[in-house]
Coordinates of C-alpha atoms in Angstrom, one line a residue:
M771 CA 0.0 0.0 0.0
A772 CA 1.5 3.3 -1.0
D773 CA 2.4 5.7 1.7
Q774 CA -0.2 8.4 2.3
Q775 CA 0.9 11.9 2.2
H776 CA 0.1 13.8 5.4
T777 CA 0.0 17.5 5.9
T778 CA 0.0 19.3 9.2
P779 CA -2.6 22.0 9.4
E780 CA -1.4 25.4 10.3
A781 CA -2.1 26.5 13.8
P782 CA -5.3 28.6 14.0
A783 CA -4.7 32.3 14.2
P784 CA -5.0 33.8 17.7
Y785 CA -7.9 35.9 16.4
A786 CA -9.9 36.9 13.3
E787 CA -9.7 40.5 12.6
A788 CA -13.0 42.4 12.6
D789 CA -13.6 45.5 10.7
L790 CA -15.7 47.0 13.5
L791 CA -16.2 46.3 17.1
L792 CA -19.0 48.0 19.1
H793 CA -19.2 48.0 22.8
G794 CA -20.0 50.2 25.8
G795 CA -23.7 50.6 25.5
E796 CA -27.0 48.7 25.9
I797 CA -27.2 46.2 23.1
V798 CA -30.7 44.9 22.4
T799 CA -30.3 41.8 20.2
V800 CA -34.1 41.0 19.7
A801 CA -32.9 37.4 19.9
E802 CA -31.5 35.1 22.6
P803 CA -29.8 36.1 24.7
P804 CA -31.6 39.4 24.6
T805 CA -28.6 41.6 25.5
A806 CA -24.8 41.6 24.8
E807 CA -21.7 43.6 25.7
A808 CA -20.2 43.7 22.3
V809 CA -20.8 43.1 18.6
A810 CA -18.1 42.5 16.0
V811 CA -18.6 43.0 12.2
K812 CA -16.6 41.8 9.3
D813 CA -17.4 42.3 5.6
G814 CA -20.8 43.8 6.5
V815 CA -21.9 40.8 8.5
I816 CA -22.1 40.2 12.2
V817 CA -19.5 37.7 13.3
F818 CA -19.7 38.0 17.1
V819 CA -22.3 38.8 19.7
G820 CA -21.3 38.4 23.3
G821 CA -19.0 39.5 26.1
H822 CA -16.6 42.5 25.6
A823 CA -13.4 40.6 26.8
E824 CA -14.1 37.7 24.4
A825 CA -14.8 40.1 21.5
V826 CA -11.4 41.8 22.1
D827 CA -9.6 38.6 22.5
R828 CA -11.0 36.9 19.4
W829 CA -11.8 39.8 17.0
H830 CA -9.7 42.9 17.8
G831 CA -6.8 43.5 15.4
P832 CA -4.6 46.4 14.3
R833 CA -7.1 47.5 11.6
T834 CA -10.3 47.0 13.7
K835 CA -12.2 50.1 14.2
V836 CA -13.4 50.1 17.9
R837 CA -16.5 52.1 18.7
D838 CA -17.4 52.9 22.3
L839 CA -21.2 53.5 22.3
G840 CA -20.9 55.8 25.4
G841 CA -23.9 54.3 27.1
R842 CA -26.2 54.6 24.1
A843 CA -28.3 51.8 22.8
L844 CA -27.6 49.5 19.8
L845 CA -30.5 47.8 18.1
P846 CA -31.1 46.0 14.8
G847 CA -31.6 48.5 12.0
F848 CA -35.3 49.4 11.6
I849 CA -37.3 47.8 8.8
D850 CA -40.1 49.8 7.2
A851 CA -43.1 47.5 6.9
H852 CA -45.0 49.9 4.8
G853 CA -44.2 53.3 3.4
H854 CA -43.7 55.2 0.1
L855 CA -40.1 56.0 -0.6
G856 CA -40.8 58.6 -3.3
G857 CA -43.4 60.1 -1.1
I858 CA -40.9 60.6 1.7
G859 CA -38.8 62.6 -0.8
L860 CA -41.8 64.5 -1.9
Q861 CA -42.6 65.3 1.8
A862 CA -39.2 66.9 2.1
T863 CA -39.6 68.9 -1.2
I864 CA -43.0 70.6 -1.3
A865 CA -44.7 73.0 1.2
N866 CA -45.0 71.5 4.7
L867 CA -48.7 71.9 5.7
L868 CA -48.4 69.6 8.8
A869 CA -49.5 70.5 12.3
D870 CA -47.5 70.2 15.5
P871 CA -45.2 68.3 16.2
D872 CA -44.2 67.9 12.5
G873 CA -45.0 71.4 11.3
D874 CA -46.7 74.6 12.4
V875 CA -49.9 75.0 10.3
T876 CA -52.8 75.7 12.6
D877 CA -55.4 77.3 10.4
I878 CA -56.3 78.0 6.8
A879 CA -54.5 81.4 7.0
S880 CA -51.2 79.8 8.0
L881 CA -51.8 77.1 5.3
Q882 CA -52.1 79.9 2.7
E883 CA -48.9 81.5 3.9
K884 CA -47.0 78.3 3.6
L885 CA -48.2 77.8 0.0
R886 CA -47.3 81.4 -0.9
A887 CA -43.9 81.1 0.6
W888 CA -43.2 77.8 -1.2
A889 CA -44.3 79.3 -4.5
E890 CA -41.4 81.8 -4.1
T891 CA -38.7 79.1 -3.6
E892 CA -36.5 78.0 -6.4
V893 CA -38.4 74.7 -6.8
G894 CA -41.7 76.5 -6.4
Q895 CA -41.0 79.0 -9.1
E896 CA -40.1 76.2 -11.6
S897 CA -43.1 74.1 -10.7
E898 CA -46.2 74.2 -12.8
W899 CA -48.5 73.9 -9.7
I900 CA -48.2 75.4 -6.3
I901 CA -48.2 72.3 -4.0
G902 CA -48.3 71.6 -0.3
F903 CA -48.8 68.5 1.7
G904 CA -50.1 67.6 5.1
Y905 CA -53.0 69.8 6.2
D906 CA -55.4 68.1 8.6
D907 CA -59.0 69.4 8.9
A908 CA -59.2 67.6 12.3
I909 CA -56.6 70.0 13.6
L910 CA -57.2 73.3 11.7
T911 CA -59.0 75.7 14.0
D912 CA -61.4 76.6 11.1
G913 CA -62.7 73.0 11.5
R914 CA -62.9 72.4 7.7
H915 CA -61.0 71.7 4.5
P916 CA -59.7 74.6 2.5
T917 CA -61.9 75.3 -0.5
R918 CA -61.3 76.6 -4.0
D919 CA -62.0 80.1 -2.8
D920 CA -59.3 79.8 0.0
L921 CA -56.8 78.6 -2.6
D922 CA -57.8 81.3 -5.1
D923 CA -56.5 83.7 -2.4
V924 CA -53.1 81.9 -2.8
S925 CA -53.0 82.3 -6.6
T926 CA -55.3 83.0 -9.5
T927 CA -52.5 82.6 -12.1
R928 CA -51.3 79.1 -11.3
P929 CA -53.1 76.0 -10.2
V930 CA -52.8 75.2 -6.5
L931 CA -53.1 71.8 -4.7
A932 CA -53.2 71.4 -0.9
I933 CA -52.9 67.7 -0.1
H934 CA -54.6 66.3 3.0
Q935 CA -52.4 64.4 5.4
S936 CA -54.1 61.1 4.5
F937 CA -53.0 61.5 0.8
H938 CA -56.6 60.4 0.0
L939 CA -58.0 63.9 -0.3
G940 CA -57.0 67.3 -1.4
A941 CA -58.2 70.8 -2.3
V942 CA -57.5 72.7 -5.5
N943 CA -58.2 76.3 -6.6
S944 CA -60.4 77.3 -9.5
L945 CA -57.6 77.0 -12.0
G946 CA -56.8 73.6 -10.7
L947 CA -60.5 72.5 -11.3
A948 CA -60.4 73.9 -14.8
A949 CA -57.1 72.0 -15.5
L950 CA -58.7 68.8 -14.4
G951 CA -61.9 69.5 -16.4
Y952 CA -64.1 69.3 -13.3
G953 CA -67.3 71.4 -13.5
A954 CA -70.9 71.4 -12.3
D955 CA -71.8 68.6 -14.7
T956 CA -68.9 66.4 -14.0
P957 CA -70.1 63.2 -12.3
D958 CA -68.3 61.7 -9.4
P959 CA -65.9 58.9 -10.6
E960 CA -66.3 55.4 -9.3
G961 CA -64.6 55.2 -5.9
G962 CA -64.3 59.0 -5.5
V963 CA -66.2 62.2 -4.7
I964 CA -66.1 65.7 -6.1
R965 CA -67.4 67.8 -3.2
R966 CA -69.9 70.5 -4.3
R967 CA -70.8 74.0 -3.2
E968 CA -74.4 73.0 -3.1
L969 CA -75.8 69.6 -4.1
A970 CA -77.9 69.7 -7.2
V971 CA -81.2 67.9 -7.6
E972 CA -79.3 65.1 -9.3
P973 CA -76.8 63.4 -6.9
S974 CA -73.1 63.9 -7.4
H975 CA -73.6 67.0 -9.5
G976 CA -73.2 70.7 -8.7
E977 CA -70.5 73.3 -8.7
P978 CA -67.3 71.8 -7.2
N979 CA -66.1 73.5 -4.0
G980 CA -62.5 72.4 -4.6
V981 CA -62.3 69.4 -2.2
L982 CA -61.6 66.1 -4.0
E983 CA -61.7 62.5 -2.6
E984 CA -60.0 59.3 -3.6
T985 CA -60.2 58.6 -7.4
A986 CA -61.4 62.2 -7.9
F987 CA -58.3 63.4 -6.1
N988 CA -55.7 61.1 -7.9
P989 CA -55.7 63.0 -11.2
A990 CA -55.0 66.3 -9.3
S991 CA -52.0 64.8 -7.5
A992 CA -50.7 63.2 -10.7
A993 CA -50.9 66.5 -12.6
A994 CA -49.4 68.6 -9.8
L995 CA -46.5 66.2 -9.1
G996 CA -45.9 65.7 -12.7
G997 CA -45.4 69.5 -13.0
L998 CA -42.4 69.5 -10.6
P999 CA -39.0 70.2 -12.3
E1000 CA -37.5 67.1 -13.8
A1001 CA -34.4 67.2 -11.7
V1002 CA -36.5 67.3 -8.6
Q1003 CA -38.6 64.4 -9.7
L1004 CA -35.5 62.2 -10.4
G1005 CA -34.1 63.0 -6.9
L1006 CA -37.2 62.1 -4.9
F1007 CA -36.3 58.4 -4.3
A1008 CA -32.7 59.3 -3.2
K1009 CA -34.0 62.1 -1.0
G1010 CA -36.5 59.7 0.6
A1011 CA -33.8 57.1 1.3
E1012 CA -31.7 59.7 3.0
S1013 CA -34.6 60.9 5.2
A1014 CA -35.5 57.3 6.1
A1015 CA -31.9 56.5 7.1
S1016 CA -32.0 59.5 9.4
F1017 CA -34.7 57.8 11.4
G1018 CA -32.8 54.5 11.7
F1019 CA -34.3 52.6 8.8
T1020 CA -32.0 50.2 6.9
T1021 CA -34.8 48.7 4.7
V1022 CA -37.6 50.8 3.3
Q1023 CA -40.6 50.3 1.0
E1024 CA -41.9 51.8 -2.1
G1025 CA -45.5 50.6 -1.6
G1026 CA -48.0 50.6 -4.5
T1027 CA -45.9 52.2 -7.2
T1028 CA -47.0 52.2 -10.9
L1029 CA -45.1 49.9 -13.3
T1030 CA -43.6 53.0 -14.9
N1031 CA -42.3 54.3 -11.6
L1032 CA -41.0 50.9 -10.8
A1033 CA -38.9 50.9 -14.0
A1034 CA -37.7 54.4 -13.1
L1035 CA -36.7 53.3 -9.6
R1036 CA -34.6 50.5 -11.0
E1037 CA -32.9 52.8 -13.5
I1038 CA -32.1 55.4 -10.9
A1039 CA -30.6 52.7 -8.7
A1040 CA -28.5 51.4 -11.6
A1041 CA -26.9 54.8 -11.9
A1042 CA -26.6 55.4 -8.2
P1043 CA -27.2 52.4 -6.0
F1044 CA -29.2 53.0 -2.9
E1045 CA -27.3 52.8 0.4
I1046 CA -30.2 51.2 2.2
D1047 CA -32.4 48.4 0.8
V1048 CA -35.6 49.3 -1.1
V1049 CA -38.5 46.7 -1.4
A1050 CA -41.0 47.7 -4.1
Y1051 CA -44.6 46.7 -4.7
A1052 CA -46.4 47.5 -7.9
R1053 CA -50.0 48.4 -8.2
A1054 CA -52.0 45.2 -8.3
D1055 CA -54.5 46.5 -10.8
Q1056 CA -51.8 47.5 -13.3
A1057 CA -49.8 44.3 -12.8
T1058 CA -53.0 42.1 -13.1
A1059 CA -54.0 43.9 -16.3
A1060 CA -50.5 43.4 -17.7
V1061 CA -50.7 39.7 -17.1
L1062 CA -54.1 39.3 -18.6
D1063 CA -53.3 41.5 -21.6
R1064 CA -49.9 40.0 -22.5
D1065 CA -49.1 36.9 -24.4
A1066 CA -45.4 36.8 -23.5
D1067 CA -44.1 35.0 -20.5
R1068 CA -42.2 37.9 -18.9
D1069 CA -43.2 38.9 -15.3
P1070 CA -44.3 42.5 -15.5
V1071 CA -43.3 43.1 -11.9
G1072 CA -40.0 41.2 -12.0
A1073 CA -40.4 39.9 -8.4
S1074 CA -37.3 38.6 -6.8
R1075 CA -35.8 37.9 -3.4
E1076 CA -32.5 39.3 -4.5
Y1077 CA -31.5 43.0 -4.4
V1078 CA -30.0 44.6 -7.4
N1079 CA -28.3 48.0 -6.7
G1080 CA -30.3 48.1 -3.5
V1081 CA -33.7 47.4 -5.0
R1082 CA -36.0 44.4 -5.4
A1083 CA -39.6 44.1 -6.3
A1084 CA -41.5 41.7 -4.0
G1085 CA -45.1 41.8 -5.3
V1086 CA -48.2 43.9 -5.6
K1087 CA -50.4 46.2 -3.5
L1088 CA -54.2 46.5 -3.8
Y1089 CA -56.2 49.6 -2.7
L1090 CA -59.6 48.7 -1.3
D1091 CA -60.8 51.8 0.5
G1092 CA -59.8 55.2 1.8
S1093 CA -58.9 57.0 5.0
P1094 CA -60.7 56.9 8.3
Q1095 CA -59.6 60.4 9.4
G1096 CA -60.8 61.6 6.0
R1097 CA -63.9 59.6 6.5
T1098 CA -63.6 57.8 3.2
A1099 CA -62.7 54.4 4.7
W1100 CA -65.3 51.7 4.1
L1101 CA -67.0 50.7 7.3
T1102 CA -69.8 48.2 8.2
K1103 CA -71.4 50.7 10.6
P1104 CA -72.0 54.4 10.0
Y1105 CA -69.5 57.1 11.0
K1106 CA -70.2 58.8 14.2
T1107 CA -70.5 62.1 12.4
P1108 CA -70.7 61.9 8.6
P1109 CA -68.9 64.5 6.3
D1110 CA -70.9 67.5 5.2
G1111 CA -73.6 66.5 2.6
Q1112 CA -73.6 62.8 3.6
P1113 CA -76.6 61.0 5.2
D1114 CA -76.6 59.7 8.8
D1115 CA -76.1 56.2 7.6
Y1116 CA -72.9 57.0 5.6
C1117 CA -70.3 54.3 5.9
G1118 CA -67.7 55.4 3.4
Y1119 CA -67.2 53.5 0.2
P1120 CA -65.1 50.9 -1.5
T1121 CA -62.3 51.8 -4.0
V1122 CA -63.1 48.5 -5.9
P1123 CA -66.8 47.8 -5.6
D1124 CA -66.6 44.6 -7.6
D1125 CA -65.6 41.7 -5.3
A1126 CA -64.8 39.6 -8.3
A1127 CA -62.2 42.1 -9.4
V1128 CA -60.5 41.9 -6.0
V1129 CA -60.4 38.1 -6.1
R1130 CA -58.9 38.3 -9.6
Q1131 CA -56.1 40.6 -8.4
V1132 CA -55.3 38.4 -5.4
R1133 CA -55.6 35.1 -7.4
T1134 CA -53.3 36.5 -10.2
A1135 CA -50.7 37.5 -7.6
Y1136 CA -50.7 34.0 -6.1
E1137 CA -50.4 32.4 -9.5
Q1138 CA -47.5 34.7 -10.4
G1139 CA -45.7 34.2 -7.0
W1140 CA -46.1 37.8 -6.0
Q1141 CA -46.5 38.8 -2.4
V1142 CA -49.8 40.6 -1.8
L1143 CA -50.3 43.8 0.3
A1144 CA -53.7 45.3 0.5
H1145 CA -54.7 48.8 1.8
V1146 CA -57.6 48.1 4.1
N1147 CA -58.6 50.6 6.7
G1148 CA -62.3 50.1 7.3
D1149 CA -63.7 46.8 8.5
A1150 CA -65.9 46.4 5.4
S1151 CA -62.9 46.6 3.2
I1152 CA -61.1 44.0 5.5
D1153 CA -64.1 41.7 5.0
Q1154 CA -63.8 42.1 1.3
F1155 CA -60.0 41.3 1.4
I1156 CA -60.5 38.3 3.7
G1157 CA -63.1 36.9 1.3
A1158 CA -60.7 37.4 -1.6
V1159 CA -57.8 35.8 0.2
R1160 CA -60.0 32.8 1.1
A1161 CA -61.2 32.4 -2.5
A1162 CA -57.7 32.8 -4.0
T1163 CA -56.2 30.4 -1.5
A1164 CA -58.9 27.8 -2.3
A1165 CA -58.0 28.1 -6.0
A1166 CA -54.2 28.2 -5.6
G1167 CA -53.8 25.8 -2.7
P1168 CA -51.9 26.5 0.6
G1169 CA -48.5 28.1 0.7
D1170 CA -46.2 30.4 2.7
R1171 CA -47.3 33.7 1.0
R1172 CA -47.2 36.1 3.9
T1173 CA -50.1 38.2 2.6
V1174 CA -50.3 41.6 4.4
A1175 CA -53.3 43.6 5.5
I1176 CA -51.9 47.2 5.4
H1177 CA -53.2 49.4 8.2
A1178 CA -56.2 47.2 9.3
Q1179 CA -57.1 50.2 11.3
T1180 CA -60.6 49.2 12.4
A1181 CA -60.2 45.4 12.3
R1182 CA -62.7 43.6 14.5
E1183 CA -61.7 40.8 16.8
D1184 CA -63.3 38.2 14.6
Q1185 CA -61.2 39.6 11.7
I1186 CA -58.0 39.2 13.7
N1187 CA -59.1 35.5 14.2
D1188 CA -59.5 35.2 10.4
F1189 CA -56.0 36.7 9.9
A1190 CA -54.6 34.0 12.1
L1191 CA -56.4 31.2 10.3
L1192 CA -55.5 32.6 6.8
R1193 CA -52.0 33.5 7.9
I1194 CA -52.5 37.2 7.0
I1195 CA -50.1 39.5 8.6
P1196 CA -51.6 42.8 9.9
S1197 CA -49.3 45.8 9.5
F1198 CA -50.8 48.5 11.7
F1199 CA -50.3 52.2 11.3
S1200 CA -50.1 52.6 15.0
M1201 CA -49.4 56.3 15.0
H1202 CA -53.1 56.8 14.3
T1203 CA -53.5 56.5 18.0
F1204 CA -51.4 59.7 18.4
Y1205 CA -52.3 61.8 15.4
W1206 CA -56.1 61.1 15.1
G1207 CA -57.1 59.3 18.3
D1208 CA -59.0 62.3 19.6
W1209 CA -60.6 62.9 16.2
Y1210 CA -61.7 59.2 16.1
R1211 CA -63.2 59.4 19.6
K1212 CA -65.2 62.6 19.0
T1213 CA -66.0 62.6 15.3
V1214 CA -65.1 59.6 13.3
L1215 CA -65.9 56.4 15.3
G1216 CA -66.9 57.2 18.8
E1217 CA -65.3 56.0 22.0
E1218 CA -66.0 52.3 21.7
R1219 CA -64.7 51.7 18.2
A1220 CA -61.8 54.2 18.6
A1221 CA -60.5 52.3 21.6
T1222 CA -59.6 49.3 19.4
I1223 CA -58.0 50.9 16.4
S1224 CA -54.6 49.3 15.5
P1225 CA -55.4 46.3 17.8
A1226 CA -51.9 45.0 18.3
R1227 CA -52.8 43.2 21.6
W1228 CA -55.5 41.2 19.8
A1229 CA -52.8 40.1 17.3
L1230 CA -50.3 39.2 20.0
D1231 CA -52.9 37.2 21.9
R1232 CA -53.3 35.0 18.7
R1233 CA -49.5 34.7 18.3
I1234 CA -49.5 36.8 15.1
A1235 CA -46.2 38.5 14.4
Y1236 CA -47.8 41.8 13.5
T1237 CA -45.7 44.7 12.1
S1238 CA -46.1 48.5 12.5
H1239 CA -45.3 51.2 10.0
H1240 CA -45.1 55.0 9.3
D1241 CA -46.8 55.2 5.9
A1242 CA -44.8 58.3 5.1
P1243 CA -45.4 60.8 3.7
V1244 CA -48.7 60.6 5.7
A1245 CA -46.5 60.9 8.8
L1246 CA -42.8 61.5 9.0
P1247 CA -40.8 58.2 8.7
N1248 CA -40.4 58.5 12.5
S1249 CA -39.3 55.1 13.9
I1250 CA -39.4 56.5 17.5
A1251 CA -43.0 57.7 17.1
I1252 CA -43.9 54.2 15.8
L1253 CA -42.5 52.7 19.0
A1254 CA -44.1 55.2 21.4
S1255 CA -47.5 54.9 19.8
Q1256 CA -47.6 51.2 20.3
V1257 CA -46.5 51.3 23.9
T1258 CA -48.5 54.3 25.2
R1259 CA -51.3 54.9 22.7
R1260 CA -51.4 58.5 24.0
T1261 CA -53.4 60.9 21.8
R1262 CA -51.9 64.2 20.5
T1263 CA -54.3 66.8 22.0
D1264 CA -56.2 65.4 24.9
Q1265 CA -53.3 63.1 26.0
V1266 CA -55.6 60.2 26.8
V1267 CA -54.6 56.6 26.5
L1268 CA -56.7 55.3 23.6
G1269 CA -57.7 51.7 24.5
P1270 CA -55.1 50.8 27.1
E1271 CA -56.0 47.1 26.7
Q1272 CA -54.3 47.3 23.2
C1273 CA -51.0 48.6 24.5
V1274 CA -48.0 46.4 24.1
S1275 CA -44.6 46.1 25.7
A1276 CA -41.6 48.1 24.4
L1277 CA -39.9 44.9 23.3
D1278 CA -43.0 43.9 21.3
A1279 CA -43.0 47.4 19.7
V1280 CA -39.3 47.0 18.7
R1281 CA -40.0 43.6 17.3
A1282 CA -42.7 45.1 15.1
I1283 CA -40.2 47.2 13.2
T1284 CA -37.3 44.7 13.3
I1285 CA -37.6 40.9 13.3
N1286 CA -41.3 40.8 12.6
A1287 CA -40.9 43.2 9.6
A1288 CA -38.0 41.1 8.4
H1289 CA -40.3 38.0 8.5
Q1290 CA -42.9 39.9 6.6
Y1291 CA -40.3 40.4 3.8
F1292 CA -39.0 36.8 4.0
E1293 CA -35.7 38.2 5.2
Q1294 CA -35.7 37.0 8.8
D1295 CA -32.6 34.9 8.1
S1296 CA -30.5 37.9 7.2
K1297 CA -32.1 40.9 9.0
G1298 CA -34.2 42.0 12.0
S1299 CA -31.9 40.9 15.0
I1300 CA -28.3 41.1 16.1
E1301 CA -27.1 37.6 15.6
V1302 CA -24.0 36.0 14.1
G1303 CA -24.4 35.6 10.3
K1304 CA -26.9 38.4 9.8
L1305 CA -26.2 41.6 8.0
A1306 CA -24.8 44.3 10.3
D1307 CA -27.8 46.6 9.8
L1308 CA -27.8 48.5 13.0
V1309 CA -29.1 51.7 14.7
V1310 CA -27.6 53.6 17.6
L1311 CA -30.1 55.4 19.8
S1312 CA -29.7 58.0 22.5
A1313 CA -31.5 55.7 25.0
N1314 CA -32.8 52.1 25.2
P1315 CA -36.5 52.1 24.3
V1316 CA -36.9 48.7 26.1
T1317 CA -35.8 50.0 29.5
V1318 CA -36.7 53.7 29.6
D1319 CA -39.9 55.0 31.1
P1320 CA -42.5 54.4 28.4
E1321 CA -43.6 58.0 28.4
K1322 CA -40.0 59.0 27.5
I1323 CA -39.6 56.8 24.5
R1324 CA -40.8 59.6 22.2
H1325 CA -37.9 61.7 23.2
I1326 CA -35.3 59.2 22.1
E1327 CA -33.1 60.3 19.2
V1328 CA -31.4 58.4 16.4
A1329 CA -27.7 59.0 16.6
E1330 CA -26.4 56.8 13.8
T1331 CA -27.6 54.3 11.2
L1332 CA -25.4 51.5 9.8
K1333 CA -26.1 49.5 6.7
A1334 CA -24.0 46.3 6.4
G1335 CA -21.6 47.8 9.0
R1336 CA -21.2 51.2 7.2
T1337 CA -22.5 54.5 8.5
V1338 CA -25.3 55.8 6.2
H1339 CA -26.5 58.4 8.7
P1340 CA -25.3 61.0 9.4
V1341 CA -24.4 61.6 5.8
D1342 CA -21.0 62.9 4.9
A1343 CA -20.6 65.6 2.3
A1344 CA -19.1 63.2 -0.2
R1345 CA -22.1 60.9 -0.3
A1346 CA -24.6 63.7 -0.1
T1347 CA -24.1 64.5 -3.8
A1348 CA -24.9 61.1 -5.3
A1349 CA -25.5 61.0 -9.0
T1350 CA -28.8 60.6 -10.7
P1351 CA -29.2 59.2 -14.2
E1352 CA -29.3 61.6 -17.1
R1353 CA -32.3 59.9 -18.5
T1354 CA -35.0 57.8 -16.9
P1355 CA -38.5 56.8 -17.9
P1356 CA -40.9 59.6 -17.0
L1357 CA -42.4 59.3 -13.5
D1358 CA -46.1 59.3 -13.5
H1359 CA -46.5 60.1 -9.9
H1360 CA -49.4 57.9 -8.8
W1361 CA -48.2 57.7 -5.2
H1362 CA -50.9 56.3 -3.1
C1363 CA -49.7 57.2 0.3
N1364 CA -52.6 55.8 2.3
C1365 CA -53.3 55.7 6.0

């Protein structure tokens, strides 16, 4: 027998050199064990979580960057379970009509001043329309929406659009109405309302007062946003990503984009890759139509689990109703106080009245392997969605699809049971408890129904890994506000706790924007917790939300955001001037930033 050749293995190195070693703060792993003294990162991946002495012994080398957190908290990077990346950029670009604490508009007079001031800015002067976003009739001391007459006082030479904070309604001036072709004889479109000065004998006719709802509003936003300077349009996605990173987000969403804007997003990313991950969802109606109309075998969405230049498309989003605070969400029981001109039994209305069309969109998505998100605020729209999911599942068979009910604001307890049975993930817009809790109690729903909006505790009781989101630009992409609103449920004006039985622990709130959100995206193996082998997507906070007084969570600040171990916030001057492509497909601006 021939002699075998033996080789002696080299002695193991005394350590492996990490690129980054973090210590000296409260490290919340959102895993087991729940805390650690140190974290080591190499090549963008977490390679050690544990004691400080062991981290130094095994991972510290001459090129290792050592960071003392100085008592601050280190958490997994936050994951945006639902938002609108382009809308975040838009929010930072046009006139800010938000109320305290995100702005200072208090009445129609201050709204008018904001619009006039923006019209004189460089962007405002180059824009075809004068545009502002974020007014809230629930907060304005006038107690109403601005009308065409109010906006005529801003300009009679340019069209004006004031967008409601829900992004489901808006008001335009007389020139804006003319540009849209809306007059006394224009009927209300299906799924929308043109509010009138005085109702004519025939329903849905009469001289428009300037306020537009849902599908009547969408053409106004498309026209106004399409009139922004081209360079501004092309920069909205990058501006949105920078803003999101400043709030600790390392993964964000472009939810419900048009197929045209999805193509533009990819081309922009090809020219200047995003520094944080972007998950996109196309409009389900457009994607379904593309499948039914084509005879090729190409996926019109291009869904994938892999990121290319920081972007991947994951599936589609349906829009089934409107906004509770705008009183356009579709309920099974009447609103406490109906909007002006509506009867006492007014329950809102569906965006897609045809149940068969909803089933067709969900079933097509399941057949194509697209993840499904559905905007459902009112419990009637949730019933419609549950029925569609049940029908589509029966046709397609069981599967791990992680279908998501976006907002699920007024979900009943029996509907949460259905979510558990059908494996639907509710993603709550928990900040409604803060921004509109008082409005819901007094005007929209009444005390009893208002107490159970964003019912996170019901979800936890059924072991549902719910998520929570900001829905920017409807609210700022404020991660800390998401946390605080789940834990305290304290309202903005009256400072009452809205439905204390639905409050959750601070750790559960953190899970909703970390590991649970990673699970929603099928990315729980690489994101959402501080564990060996996962991406070093991290956020440094001024204090630990899990251990501070719950009432002080809202005062926590984001100090730093790291994506794959590299700081993306604060942004240095070199990266602040990222390139945009010279040519992209034209953006068509159908952002549906729903709450």
